Coordinates of C-alpha atoms (C1' of nucleotides) in Angstrom, one line a residue:
Chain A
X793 CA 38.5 -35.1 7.8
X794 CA 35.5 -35.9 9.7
X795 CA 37.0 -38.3 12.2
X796 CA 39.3 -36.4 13.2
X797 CA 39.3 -34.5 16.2
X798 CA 39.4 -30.3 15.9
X799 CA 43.5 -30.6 17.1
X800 CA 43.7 -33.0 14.5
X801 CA 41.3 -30.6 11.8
X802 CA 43.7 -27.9 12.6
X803 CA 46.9 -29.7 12.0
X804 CA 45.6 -30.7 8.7
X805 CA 44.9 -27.7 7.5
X806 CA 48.3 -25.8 8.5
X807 CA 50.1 -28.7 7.4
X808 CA 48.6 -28.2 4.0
X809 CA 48.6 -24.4 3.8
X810 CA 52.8 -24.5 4.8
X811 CA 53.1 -28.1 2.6
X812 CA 51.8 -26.4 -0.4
X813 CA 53.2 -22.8 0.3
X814 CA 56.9 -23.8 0.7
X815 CA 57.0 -26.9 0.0
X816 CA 56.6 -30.4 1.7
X817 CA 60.5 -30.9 2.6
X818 CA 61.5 -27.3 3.6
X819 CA 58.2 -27.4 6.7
X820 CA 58.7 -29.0 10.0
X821 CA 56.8 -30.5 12.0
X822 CA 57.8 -27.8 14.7
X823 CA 56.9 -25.5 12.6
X824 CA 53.2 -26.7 11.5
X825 CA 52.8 -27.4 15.0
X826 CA 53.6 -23.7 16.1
X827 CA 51.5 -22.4 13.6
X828 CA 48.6 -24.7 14.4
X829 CA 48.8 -23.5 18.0
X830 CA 49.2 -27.2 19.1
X831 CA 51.6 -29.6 20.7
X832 CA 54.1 -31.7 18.8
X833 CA 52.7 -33.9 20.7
X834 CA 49.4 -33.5 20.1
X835 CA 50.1 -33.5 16.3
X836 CA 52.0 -37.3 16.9
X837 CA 49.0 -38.3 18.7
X838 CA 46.5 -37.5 15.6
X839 CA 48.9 -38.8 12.7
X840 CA 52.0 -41.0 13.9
X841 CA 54.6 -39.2 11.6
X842 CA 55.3 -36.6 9.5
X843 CA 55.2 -39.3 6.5
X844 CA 51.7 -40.1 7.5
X845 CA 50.6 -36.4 7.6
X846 CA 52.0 -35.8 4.3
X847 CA 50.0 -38.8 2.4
X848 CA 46.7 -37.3 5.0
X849 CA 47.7 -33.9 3.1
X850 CA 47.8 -35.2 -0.4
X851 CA 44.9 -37.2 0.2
X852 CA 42.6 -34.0 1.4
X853 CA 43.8 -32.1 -1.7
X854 CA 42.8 -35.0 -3.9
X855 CA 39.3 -35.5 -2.8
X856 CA 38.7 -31.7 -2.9
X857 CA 40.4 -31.5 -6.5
X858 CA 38.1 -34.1 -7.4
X859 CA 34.6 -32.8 -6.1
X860 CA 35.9 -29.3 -7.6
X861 CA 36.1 -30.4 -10.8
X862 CA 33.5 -32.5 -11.2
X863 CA 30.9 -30.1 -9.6
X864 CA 32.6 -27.4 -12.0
X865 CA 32.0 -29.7 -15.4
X866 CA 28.8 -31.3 -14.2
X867 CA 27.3 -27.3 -13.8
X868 CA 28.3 -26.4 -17.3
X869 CA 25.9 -27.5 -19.3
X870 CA 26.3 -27.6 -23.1
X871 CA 27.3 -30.0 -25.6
X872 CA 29.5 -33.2 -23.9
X873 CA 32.5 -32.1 -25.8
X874 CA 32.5 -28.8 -24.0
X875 CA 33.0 -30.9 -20.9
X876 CA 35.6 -31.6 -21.7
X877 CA 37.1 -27.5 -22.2
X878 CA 35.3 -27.4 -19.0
X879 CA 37.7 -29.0 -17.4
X880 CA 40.2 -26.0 -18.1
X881 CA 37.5 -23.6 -16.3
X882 CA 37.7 -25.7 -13.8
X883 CA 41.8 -25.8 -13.5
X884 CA 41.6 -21.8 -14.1
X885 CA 39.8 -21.3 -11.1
X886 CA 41.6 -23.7 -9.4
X887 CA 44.6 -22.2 -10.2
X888 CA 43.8 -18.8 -9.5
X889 CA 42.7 -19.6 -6.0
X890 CA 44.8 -22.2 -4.4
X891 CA 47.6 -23.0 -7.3
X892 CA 49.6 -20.3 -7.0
X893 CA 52.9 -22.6 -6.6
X894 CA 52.0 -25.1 -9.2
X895 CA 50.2 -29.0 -9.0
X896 CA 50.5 -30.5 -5.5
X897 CA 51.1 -33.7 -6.7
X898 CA 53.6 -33.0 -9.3
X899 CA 55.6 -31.4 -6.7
X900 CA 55.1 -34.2 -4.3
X901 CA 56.3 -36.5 -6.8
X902 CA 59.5 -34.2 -7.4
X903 CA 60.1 -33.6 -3.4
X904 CA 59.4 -37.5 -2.3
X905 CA 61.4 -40.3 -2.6
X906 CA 60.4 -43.2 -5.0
X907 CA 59.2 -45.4 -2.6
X908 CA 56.9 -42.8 -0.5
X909 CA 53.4 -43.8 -0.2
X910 CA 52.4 -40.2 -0.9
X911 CA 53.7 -40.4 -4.5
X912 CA 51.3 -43.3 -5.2
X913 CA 48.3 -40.9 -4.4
X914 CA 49.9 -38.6 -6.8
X915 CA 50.1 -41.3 -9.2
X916 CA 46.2 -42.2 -8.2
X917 CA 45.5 -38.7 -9.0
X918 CA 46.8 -38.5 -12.7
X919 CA 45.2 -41.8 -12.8
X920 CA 41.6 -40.9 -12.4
X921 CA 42.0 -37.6 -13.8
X922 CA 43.2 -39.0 -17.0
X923 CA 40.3 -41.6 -16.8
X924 CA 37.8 -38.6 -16.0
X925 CA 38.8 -37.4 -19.5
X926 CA 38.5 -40.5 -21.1
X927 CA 34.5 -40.5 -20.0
X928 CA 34.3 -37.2 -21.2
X929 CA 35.6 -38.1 -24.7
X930 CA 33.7 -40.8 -25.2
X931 CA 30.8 -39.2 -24.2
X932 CA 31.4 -36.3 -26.7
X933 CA 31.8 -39.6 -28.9
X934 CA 35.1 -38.7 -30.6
X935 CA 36.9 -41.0 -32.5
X936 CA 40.0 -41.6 -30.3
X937 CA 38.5 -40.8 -26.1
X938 CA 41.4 -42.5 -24.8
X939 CA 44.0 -40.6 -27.2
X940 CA 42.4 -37.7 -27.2
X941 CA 42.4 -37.8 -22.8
X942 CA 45.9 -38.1 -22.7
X943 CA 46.6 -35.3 -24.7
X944 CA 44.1 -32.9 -22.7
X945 CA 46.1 -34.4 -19.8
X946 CA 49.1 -33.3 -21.2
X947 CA 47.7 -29.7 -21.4
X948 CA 46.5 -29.6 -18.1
X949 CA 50.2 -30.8 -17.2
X950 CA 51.6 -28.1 -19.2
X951 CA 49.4 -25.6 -18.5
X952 CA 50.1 -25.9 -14.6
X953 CA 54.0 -26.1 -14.8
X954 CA 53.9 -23.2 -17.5
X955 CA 51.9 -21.1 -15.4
X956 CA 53.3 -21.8 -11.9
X957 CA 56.7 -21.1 -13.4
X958 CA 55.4 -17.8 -15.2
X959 CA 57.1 -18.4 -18.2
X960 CA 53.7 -17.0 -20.1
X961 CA 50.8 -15.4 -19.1
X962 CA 47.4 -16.8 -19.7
X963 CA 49.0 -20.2 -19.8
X964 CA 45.4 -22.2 -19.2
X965 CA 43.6 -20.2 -21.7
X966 CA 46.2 -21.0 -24.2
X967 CA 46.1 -24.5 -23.5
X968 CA 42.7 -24.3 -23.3
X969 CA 42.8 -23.2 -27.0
X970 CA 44.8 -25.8 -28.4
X971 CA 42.2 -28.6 -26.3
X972 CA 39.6 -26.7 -28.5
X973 CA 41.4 -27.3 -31.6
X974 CA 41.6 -31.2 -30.8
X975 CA 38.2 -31.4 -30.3
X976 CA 36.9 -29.7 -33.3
X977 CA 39.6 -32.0 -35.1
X978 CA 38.2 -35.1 -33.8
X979 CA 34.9 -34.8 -34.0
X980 CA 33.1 -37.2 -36.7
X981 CA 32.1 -35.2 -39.6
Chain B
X867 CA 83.8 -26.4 -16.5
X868 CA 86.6 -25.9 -18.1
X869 CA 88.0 -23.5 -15.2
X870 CA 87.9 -26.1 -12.8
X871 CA 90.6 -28.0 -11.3
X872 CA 90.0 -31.6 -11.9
X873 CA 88.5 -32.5 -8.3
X874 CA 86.0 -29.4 -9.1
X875 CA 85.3 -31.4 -12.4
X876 CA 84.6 -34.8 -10.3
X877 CA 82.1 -32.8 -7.7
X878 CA 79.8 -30.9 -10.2
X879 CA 79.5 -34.2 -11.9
X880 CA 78.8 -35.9 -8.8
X881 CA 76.5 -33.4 -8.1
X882 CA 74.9 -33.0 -11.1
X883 CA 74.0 -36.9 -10.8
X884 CA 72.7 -37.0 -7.2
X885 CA 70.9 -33.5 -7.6
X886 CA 68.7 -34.6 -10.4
X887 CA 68.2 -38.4 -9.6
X888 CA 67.2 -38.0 -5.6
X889 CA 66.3 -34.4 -5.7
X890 CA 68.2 -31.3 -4.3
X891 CA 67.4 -31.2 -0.7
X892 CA 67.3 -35.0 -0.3
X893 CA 71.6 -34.8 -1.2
X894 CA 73.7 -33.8 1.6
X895 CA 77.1 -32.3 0.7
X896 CA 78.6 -34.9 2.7
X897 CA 77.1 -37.3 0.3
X898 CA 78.5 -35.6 -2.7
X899 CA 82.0 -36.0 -1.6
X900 CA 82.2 -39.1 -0.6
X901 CA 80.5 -40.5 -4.0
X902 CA 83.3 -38.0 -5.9
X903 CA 86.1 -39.4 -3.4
X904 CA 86.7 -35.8 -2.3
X905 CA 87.0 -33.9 0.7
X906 CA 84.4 -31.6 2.0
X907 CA 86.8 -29.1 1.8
X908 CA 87.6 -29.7 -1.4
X909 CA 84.0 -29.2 -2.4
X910 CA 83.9 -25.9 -0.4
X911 CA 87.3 -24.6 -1.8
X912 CA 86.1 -24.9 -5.2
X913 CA 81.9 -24.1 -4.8
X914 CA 81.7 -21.8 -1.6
X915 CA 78.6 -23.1 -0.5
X916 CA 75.7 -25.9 -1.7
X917 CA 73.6 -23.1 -3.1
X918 CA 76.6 -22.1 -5.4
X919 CA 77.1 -25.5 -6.2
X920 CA 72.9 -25.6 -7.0
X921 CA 73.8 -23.2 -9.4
X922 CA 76.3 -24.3 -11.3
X923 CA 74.8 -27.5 -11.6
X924 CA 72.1 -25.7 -13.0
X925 CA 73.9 -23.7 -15.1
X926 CA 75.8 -26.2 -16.6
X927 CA 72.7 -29.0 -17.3
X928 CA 71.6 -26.2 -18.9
X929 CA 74.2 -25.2 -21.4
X930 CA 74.0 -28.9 -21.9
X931 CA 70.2 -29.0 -22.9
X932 CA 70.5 -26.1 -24.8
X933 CA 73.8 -27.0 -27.1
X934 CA 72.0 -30.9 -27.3
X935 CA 68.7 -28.9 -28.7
X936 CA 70.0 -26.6 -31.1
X937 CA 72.5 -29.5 -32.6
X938 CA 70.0 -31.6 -33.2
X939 CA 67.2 -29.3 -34.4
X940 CA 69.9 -28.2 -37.0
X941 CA 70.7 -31.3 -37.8
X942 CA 67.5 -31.9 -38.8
X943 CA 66.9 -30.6 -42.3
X944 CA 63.6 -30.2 -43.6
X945 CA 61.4 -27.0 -43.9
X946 CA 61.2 -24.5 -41.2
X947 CA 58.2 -26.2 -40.0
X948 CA 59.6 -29.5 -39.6
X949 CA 62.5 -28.3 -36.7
X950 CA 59.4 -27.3 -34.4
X951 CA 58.7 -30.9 -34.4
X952 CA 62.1 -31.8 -34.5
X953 CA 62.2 -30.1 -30.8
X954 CA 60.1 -32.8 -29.7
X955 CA 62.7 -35.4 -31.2
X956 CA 65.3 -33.6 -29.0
X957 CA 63.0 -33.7 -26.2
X958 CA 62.3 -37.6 -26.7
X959 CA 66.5 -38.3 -27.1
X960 CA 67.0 -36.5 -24.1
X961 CA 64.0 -38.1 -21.9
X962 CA 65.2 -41.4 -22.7
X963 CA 68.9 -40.8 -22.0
X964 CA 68.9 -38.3 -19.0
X965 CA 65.9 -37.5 -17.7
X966 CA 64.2 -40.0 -16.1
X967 CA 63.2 -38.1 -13.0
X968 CA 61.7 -34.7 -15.2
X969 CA 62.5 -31.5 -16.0
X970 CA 66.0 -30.7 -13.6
X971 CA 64.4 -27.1 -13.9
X972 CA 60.7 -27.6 -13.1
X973 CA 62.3 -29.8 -10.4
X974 CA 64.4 -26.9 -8.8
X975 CA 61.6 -24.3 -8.8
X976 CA 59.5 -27.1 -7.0
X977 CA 62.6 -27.7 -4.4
X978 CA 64.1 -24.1 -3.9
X979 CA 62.3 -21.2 -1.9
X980 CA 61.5 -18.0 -4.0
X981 CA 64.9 -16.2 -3.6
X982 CA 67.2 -18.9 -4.3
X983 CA 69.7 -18.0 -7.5
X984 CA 68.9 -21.3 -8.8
X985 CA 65.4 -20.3 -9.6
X986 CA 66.4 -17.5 -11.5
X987 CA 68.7 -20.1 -13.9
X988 CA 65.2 -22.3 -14.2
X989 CA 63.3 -19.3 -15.3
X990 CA 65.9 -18.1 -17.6
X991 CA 66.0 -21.6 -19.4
X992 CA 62.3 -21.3 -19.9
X993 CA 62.6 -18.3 -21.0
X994 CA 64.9 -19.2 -24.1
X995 CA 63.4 -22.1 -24.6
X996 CA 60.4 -19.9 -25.4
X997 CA 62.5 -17.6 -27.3
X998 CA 63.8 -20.5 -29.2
X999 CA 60.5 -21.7 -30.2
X1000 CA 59.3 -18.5 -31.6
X1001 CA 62.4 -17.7 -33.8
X1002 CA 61.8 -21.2 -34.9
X1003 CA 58.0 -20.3 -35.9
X1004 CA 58.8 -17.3 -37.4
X1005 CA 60.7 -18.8 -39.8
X1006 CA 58.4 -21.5 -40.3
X1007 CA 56.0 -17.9 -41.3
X1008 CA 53.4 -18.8 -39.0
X1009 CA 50.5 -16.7 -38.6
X1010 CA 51.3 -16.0 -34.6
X1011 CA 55.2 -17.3 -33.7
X1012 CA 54.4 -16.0 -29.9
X1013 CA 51.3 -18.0 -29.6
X1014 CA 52.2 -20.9 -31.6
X1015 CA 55.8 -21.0 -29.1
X1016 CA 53.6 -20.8 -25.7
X1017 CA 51.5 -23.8 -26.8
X1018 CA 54.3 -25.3 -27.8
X1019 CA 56.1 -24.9 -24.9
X1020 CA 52.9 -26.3 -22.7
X1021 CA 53.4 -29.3 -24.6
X1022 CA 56.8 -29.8 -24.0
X1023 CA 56.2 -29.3 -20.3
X1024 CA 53.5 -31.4 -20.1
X1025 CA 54.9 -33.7 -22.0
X1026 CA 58.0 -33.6 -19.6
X1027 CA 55.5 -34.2 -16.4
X1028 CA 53.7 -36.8 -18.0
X1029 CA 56.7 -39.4 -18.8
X1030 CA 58.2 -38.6 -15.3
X1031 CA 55.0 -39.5 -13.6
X1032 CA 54.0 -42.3 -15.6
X1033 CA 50.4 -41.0 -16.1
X1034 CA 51.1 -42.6 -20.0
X1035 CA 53.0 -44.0 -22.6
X1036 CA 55.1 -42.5 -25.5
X1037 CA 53.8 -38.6 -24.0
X1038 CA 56.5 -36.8 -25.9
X1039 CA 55.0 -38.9 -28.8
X1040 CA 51.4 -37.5 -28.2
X1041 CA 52.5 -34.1 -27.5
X1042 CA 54.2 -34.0 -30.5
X1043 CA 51.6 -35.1 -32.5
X1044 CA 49.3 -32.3 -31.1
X1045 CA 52.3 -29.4 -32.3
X1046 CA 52.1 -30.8 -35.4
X1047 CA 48.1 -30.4 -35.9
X1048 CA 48.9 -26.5 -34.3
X1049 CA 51.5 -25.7 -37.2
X1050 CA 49.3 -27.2 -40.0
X1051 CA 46.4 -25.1 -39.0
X1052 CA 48.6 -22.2 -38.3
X1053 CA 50.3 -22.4 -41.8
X1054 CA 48.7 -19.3 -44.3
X1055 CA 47.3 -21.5 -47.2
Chain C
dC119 C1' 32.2 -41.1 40.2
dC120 C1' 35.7 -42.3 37.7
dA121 C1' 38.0 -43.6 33.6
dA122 C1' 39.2 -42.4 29.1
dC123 C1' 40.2 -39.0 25.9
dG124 C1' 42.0 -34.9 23.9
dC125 C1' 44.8 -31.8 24.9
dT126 C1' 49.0 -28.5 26.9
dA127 C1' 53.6 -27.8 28.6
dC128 C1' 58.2 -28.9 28.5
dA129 C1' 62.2 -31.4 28.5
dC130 C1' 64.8 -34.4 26.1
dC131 C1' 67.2 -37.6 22.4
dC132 C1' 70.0 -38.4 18.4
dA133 C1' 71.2 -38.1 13.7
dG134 C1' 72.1 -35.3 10.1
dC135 C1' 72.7 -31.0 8.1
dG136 C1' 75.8 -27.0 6.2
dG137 C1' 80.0 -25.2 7.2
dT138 C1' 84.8 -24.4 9.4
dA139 C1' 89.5 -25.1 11.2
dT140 C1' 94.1 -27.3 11.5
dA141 C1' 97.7 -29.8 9.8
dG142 C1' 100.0 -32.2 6.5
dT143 C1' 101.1 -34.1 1.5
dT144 C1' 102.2 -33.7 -3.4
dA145 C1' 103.4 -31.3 -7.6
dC146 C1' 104.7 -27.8 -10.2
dA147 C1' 106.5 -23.2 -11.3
dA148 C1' 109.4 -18.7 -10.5
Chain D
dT458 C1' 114.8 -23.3 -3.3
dT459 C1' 111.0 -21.7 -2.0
dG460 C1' 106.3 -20.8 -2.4
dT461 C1' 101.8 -21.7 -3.7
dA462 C1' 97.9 -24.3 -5.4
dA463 C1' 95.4 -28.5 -5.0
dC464 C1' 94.4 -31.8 -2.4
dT465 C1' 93.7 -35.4 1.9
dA466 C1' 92.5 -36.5 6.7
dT467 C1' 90.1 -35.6 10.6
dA468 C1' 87.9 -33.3 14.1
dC469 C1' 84.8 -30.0 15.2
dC470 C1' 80.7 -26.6 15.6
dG471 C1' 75.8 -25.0 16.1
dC472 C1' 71.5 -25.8 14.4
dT473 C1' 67.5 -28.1 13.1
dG474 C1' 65.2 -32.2 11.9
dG475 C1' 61.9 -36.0 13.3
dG476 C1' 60.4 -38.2 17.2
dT477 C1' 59.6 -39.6 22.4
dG478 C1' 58.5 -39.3 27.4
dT479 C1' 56.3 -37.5 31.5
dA480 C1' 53.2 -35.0 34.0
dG481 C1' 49.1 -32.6 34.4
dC482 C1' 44.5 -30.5 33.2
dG483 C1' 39.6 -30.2 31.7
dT484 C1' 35.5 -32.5 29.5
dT485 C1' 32.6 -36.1 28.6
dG486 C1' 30.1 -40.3 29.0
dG487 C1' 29.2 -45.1 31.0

DNA sequence: CCAACGCTACACCCAGCGGTATAGTTACAA
DNA sequence: TTGTAACTATACCGCTGGGTGTAGCGTTGG
C-alpha cells in the first residue's frame, strides 16, 4: 500500500470495506468511488480496472491475515503444539473484528469466475496457511504434520463458514476443541 | 416440481445447472432461457421474478440433498454410531457427482444480500442438517449429541470448502476420519 | 519557470441486466 | 364451439454496470 498515492490509499480501503461488506459482485465502481470521495477517474488512474482492484483487495487482506496470525502465534508462548490451537485465537479475534461475513477468500472464490486472477490468491492463501500449519506440526513433532495440517485446515474452514452463517454459536471454540483433541491424539507417547 | 408445467420443469433445471456451476449473479435470465429453449416470458409466467426462481432452485436442491442423505444414511446398517460417519459417505457421493463448485448453500449466503428469501432456505438447510446430526448422536448415546452435531457439522463444511478450493486431497476423507476419533472418545465406556 | 503529476468535475458510451407488452399459435377441455 | 392455458416470437423499457475522454486546477521538483 505504500506506493500508492493517498487517492489511491483511500480507494483501497473503501473498495475493501464495501468488497467484503456486501460482497465483491453486488459493489460498483461508482459506488466505491462515491464513498471514497474520489473520481472514477481517479480510481482508473490508480488501478486500471475493477478486476485489478479486486486482486489489489484480496491481496491487502492476505498480507494482513498473514502478519495477524503469525504475530498472534509467535506471542503465545507455550509448548509448540499449542501453536498450533493458537492459530484458532488467532481466527477468533479475527473473526470477531473484521469476519463478520465469513472468509474473504472463500467468498471470492464463490463470487469469481474460474479463470480470475483473484481466485489464485485465494488459492495462494489456503496454500500457505495450510503450509503454516504443517511447520507448526512438525515443530510440535507429531507423528503425521502434514495430515494433521490439513485437518486443522479443515476446522478453520468449517469453523468460518459455520460461524458466518450462524448455524451455531461459539463455532471457533468448538472447532477449537476438536483441534485439541487431535493433538493430544497424536502426540508420541 | 411436480406442479409445474413441463417448460417450468425445463427452466428450474436450467437454472438449477447454471446457478450452481457459474454462480447466481454471474446467470442472467436471459441466459436461462435460451439454454432451456424457452421464452423469457415463459420463465416469468411460471417464476414471477429471478429471486423467486433463486428460491425454488434452492428449495428444490435442497429437498434433493436432504432425501439423497437420509436414503443413504439408512441404507447404511451398522450401529448408531456408524450412520454419523455414514454422513460423510453421503457427503463424498454427492461431492463427486454434484458438487464440484461447493456447498449451493454456503454459495448463496456468500452471493445474496442479507434480506434475500434465498438466504433464509440456506439457513434452514443448515439448520436441519444440524438437527439431523444430533438425532443421529443421540441414538448413537453419546455423551453430548448437540456438541458432538456442531463439530460435526464444522467438518462437513470445512470439508465442503476444502475440495471446492482444492486446498487438498480426499478432504471429506480427512474430515471424516476426524468424526470418527470425536464419536470414539465420546462413546460412555 | 515550467512540466509532470495527482487530482476534480462532468459528460459520455455501450452492453447487459431484470422485467414488460403485444400478438399469435397449439392443444385440450367444457 | 368456444375458451383458456401454455407456449413462441419479438420488440421494447429504464437502469446500472464497467470504462473512456476532455478540460482544468493545484502542488511539487528539476
Amino acid at each position: 500500500m505504500q506506493h500508492l498515492t493517498p487517492a489511491g490509499v483511500k480507494v483501497l480501503q473503501t473498495a475493501s470495506r464495501l468488497f467484503y461488506e456486501r460482497g465483491i459482485r453486488a459493489v460498483g465502481v461508482e459506488a466505491i468511488a462515491e464513498e471514497a470521495g474520489v473520481t472514477k477517474k481517479t480510481l482508473y488512474d490508480r488501478f486500471g480496472s475493477k478486476d485489478d482492484l479486486i486482486v489489489a483487495y484480496l491481496r491487502a487482506r492476505d498480507g494482513l491475515w498473514r502478519s495477524t496470525l503469525v504475530k498472534y502465534v509467535n506471542g503465545h508462548d507455550g509448548p509448540p503444539a499449542e501453536k498450533i490451537l493458537a492459530t484458532f485465537g488467532a481466527l477468533r479475534e479475527w473473526t470477531r473484528e473484521r469476519n463478520l461475513r465469513g472468509c474473504a477468500f472463500i467468498n471470492a472464490s464463490v463470487e469469481l469466475p474460474e479463470d480470475h486472477p483473484g481466485r489464485e490468491v485465494a488459492r495462494d492463501q489456503k496454500a500457505w496457511l495450510l503450509a503454516y500449519l504443517e511447520g507448526l506440526a512438525a515443530q510440535a513433532r507429531v507423528e503425521d504434520p502434514a495430515g494433521l495440517a490439513a485437518q486443522v485446515l479443515i476446522l478453520h474452514e468449517g469453523a468460518c463458514v459455520a460461524d458466518s452463517m450462524r448455524s451455531m454459536d461459539r463455532a471457533v471454540d468448538r472447532a477449537e476443541q476438536v483441534a485439541a483433541v487431535l493433538i493430544e491424539r497424536s502426540l508420541p507417547g
